[in-house]
Amino acid sequence: MDFQTQAVAARGAAVELATLTRAAKDTALHAMADALAASEGRLLQANAADVEAARAAGTPESIVDRLALTPARIDGMVQGLRDLAALPDPVGDVVRGWKLPNGVSVRQVRVPFGVVGIIYEARPNVTADAAGICLKSGNAALLRGSSSALNSNRVTVEALRAGLEAAGVTPDAVHLVEGGRDVTAELMRARGLVDVLIPRGGAGLIQAVVDGSTVPVIETGTGNCHVYVDADADVDQAITILLNAKTQRPSVCNAAETLLVHRDIADTFLPRALQALHGAGVTVHGDPATVAYSEAVVPAGPDEYDAEYLTLDLAAKVVDSLDEALDHIRAHTTGHSETIVTRSRRAADRFVAEVDAAAVLVNASSRFVDGGEFGFGAEIGISTQKLHARGPMGLPEMTSSKYVIEGDGQVRA
Amino acid sequence: MDFQTQAVAARGAAVELATLTRAAKDTALHAMADALAASEGRLLQANAADVEAARAAGTPESIVDRLALTPARIDGMVQGLRDLAALPDPVGDVVRGWKLPNGVSVRQVRVPFGVVGIIYEARPNVTADAAGICLKSGNAALLRGSSSALNSNRVTVEALRAGLEAAGVTPDAVHLVEGGRDVTAELMRARGLVDVLIPRGGAGLIQAVVDGSTVPVIETGTGNCHVYVDADADVDQAITILLNAKTQRPSVCNAAETLLVHRDIADTFLPRALQALHGAGVTVHGDPATVAYSEAVVPAGPDEYDAEYLTLDLAAKVVDSLDEALDHIRAHTTGHSETIVTRSRRAADRFVAEVDAAAVLVNASSRFVDGGEFGFGAEIGISTQKLHARGPMGLPEMTSSKYVIEGDGQVRA
């Protein structure tokens, strides 16, 4: 099927999906899980071909690792679909409702978007994950995966569609969009057929989608997340939070990338913090004031305060005041998750009020900014834009709403 | 000031606006109202120049009427600002909140977008209205009005800025963006400086903004609104609703533009309905089945089922079934407001479930789909898109949200 045919088929499927009961969708999710589990052998084989081609093309091992599937990873994909079946269905939820003075009833009700396009990179597990989240939220999915995962994605989508069919749901709810860059461009400009685009991947991918799309886009996050250690911080707490935010999983968007330290606490905090970071294998890239505290600190280049390392590296800077910290964050934030460590209520209140980000944390690790940690059960990504959804996006964020207005003949005077 | 300078100043103002109390904003709104009232003479003079230039350029009288200000219209602008002061402030509202198992508290709180760009056509009253709504919701406003209203807009914005200053709020909260098309293009691509763009005007303007913007856009509505009279409709009710939806104010987006009639009720309904429409001065453009009922019905051209007349014209068609009505609406809807008149619960339920629009009405006039009628107090427009806000947009729809996460040292395991 070419893209246009797929998009039209998805639009048709969306009409059916919008009125499916939760029970029907959950049955379909389990059938998709069953079909995916049954195709494990073929999927591993297809994935081995993708991995071999990637290695032959000189792809870095870190990317090959994201691409590679194992029986355990496939189990994770299968279990992910079953977990979605256990979650509440957002569709049909009444957001709010009231009566007009003349007795007309107004209800704002959650409805699916319709057709959702997902543009993503090498991880083939996203294919099952995104298809499942779209199905549970009543949306048809156009999955535009990476060409490097094409064989894996084909087997996965084939299994998912077979599962849908076995459950009596139209397989046109899920499509793998194949082809060159021109097809991505078609997807990005398919207004009227595609309701929302969600890019999942690096900053370059997201920028390209934002620039090229006329379909509305929900950006998911790049995170240059700051930890600001205030003059009034509890030093032990600050070290614990910093270490967790930086090292618990450095490759993700809610990991810390920049440390700001108030000058008044630097003498107490920095020697211990730098030692702990060094012990955890973190390379600190510091301003001259930070460098002065340890030989292990390397001087920070001018662009490092804008870096999203995603590695065991951390930019660091000593600031003269809360105001300087706020200014620094304002200049360098990607609007993801920003943290203050302080015992001062006034400092915490100002930080919370003035920092413009999806999440602002006081005395807690930014690693909590996550759909799973929030208890959402599923997460399509973390939005760093301000429209529609900001922060972790669960199933309700995958819906729009509709006003249902019921009367018995009322008209406007 | 050139656009870049204005946008940077607005971004700076947004930092201040985000933390203003409701009392401070309400004081500013009254000061803006006072200043606007005090400048009535100068505004009428400036507007007379705009009107004269428009007439000299051969502008149609209907557009000149939109452009023209009168003391009564200026009173309306002034009162609009005072009315905003009486409305609740959405900023700071806690949308939801909960505790994580480890005691960390999570709250989702409403915050302003930051900087909002409004691109609009000839009505100079939008200038005060949009500036007021932005201020009340804590947003800085970049107002891109029509060049035909430039003199009126200049005097208005000067007064609004003077009011802000008198109230001790930065005047950089409101800017009039002047210049040619290249400046509009700059505004549409000012990512990082402008958070949201809201076009208000005809379909052409909205399409141009959607196509040209990299800043996220909230589309406001074009409405090809259908009234479907079901086989089980109460005929009197159907006629009353149809007449109200078509004629109460034909020039607005929630007015009816297309009538669909079930064949089984056509003999009873159409002769009376067509007579009533004719009596109200409505020209009906019908399919052959409708034409057969009255000599006053003119044959509908092939594109008329997609027309947003905004005049006393109505397209009409007889359909064989609810399914045909749903298919017709699916093919021609602009996603604004769609109405069914029926006593059948089953037909109403299917219509509500299957029609994909911002508002779906059962036995009520689509003229109720309006921020004022909904009790919102203020309305920036009616969104016909699915992202962020759908339907009438009040003050809460002019906000984003932020997660505030507070702990006492918790980290992720």
CSV table of C-alpha atoms in Angstrom, one decimal, chain B residues 40-41 65 67 93 105 120 137 141-142 155 165 171 182 184 266 294 298 305 309 326 333 408:
chain,number,residue,atom,x,y,z
B,40,GLU,CA,-12.3,57.9,22.6
B,41,GLY,CA,-12.1,61.2,20.6
B,65,ASP,CA,-18.8,48.2,8.6
B,67,LEU,CA,-13.8,48.4,10.4
B,93,ASP,CA,-5.5,26.7,39.3
B,105,SER,CA,3.7,15.4,45.9
B,120,TYR,CA,-6.5,39.1,12.7
B,137,SER,CA,-4.5,34.9,31.4
B,141,ALA,CA,0.4,39.8,23.4
B,142,LEU,CA,1.8,40.5,20.0
B,155,VAL,CA,-4.4,54.6,19.1
B,165,GLU,CA,1.9,51.7,32.9
B,171,PRO,CA,3.6,48.1,28.9
B,182,ASP,CA,7.7,39.8,5.8
B,184,THR,CA,4.0,38.4,9.5
B,266,ALA,CA,-39.5,15.2,3.9
B,294,SER,CA,-40.9,24.5,-3.8
B,298,VAL,CA,-32.8,27.1,-6.5
B,305,TYR,CA,-22.4,21.5,0.2
B,309,TYR,CA,-22.2,31.1,3.1
B,326,LEU,CA,-23.4,10.7,8.6
B,333,THR,CA,-17.9,19.0,7.9
B,408,ASP,CA,12.2,16.0,50.9
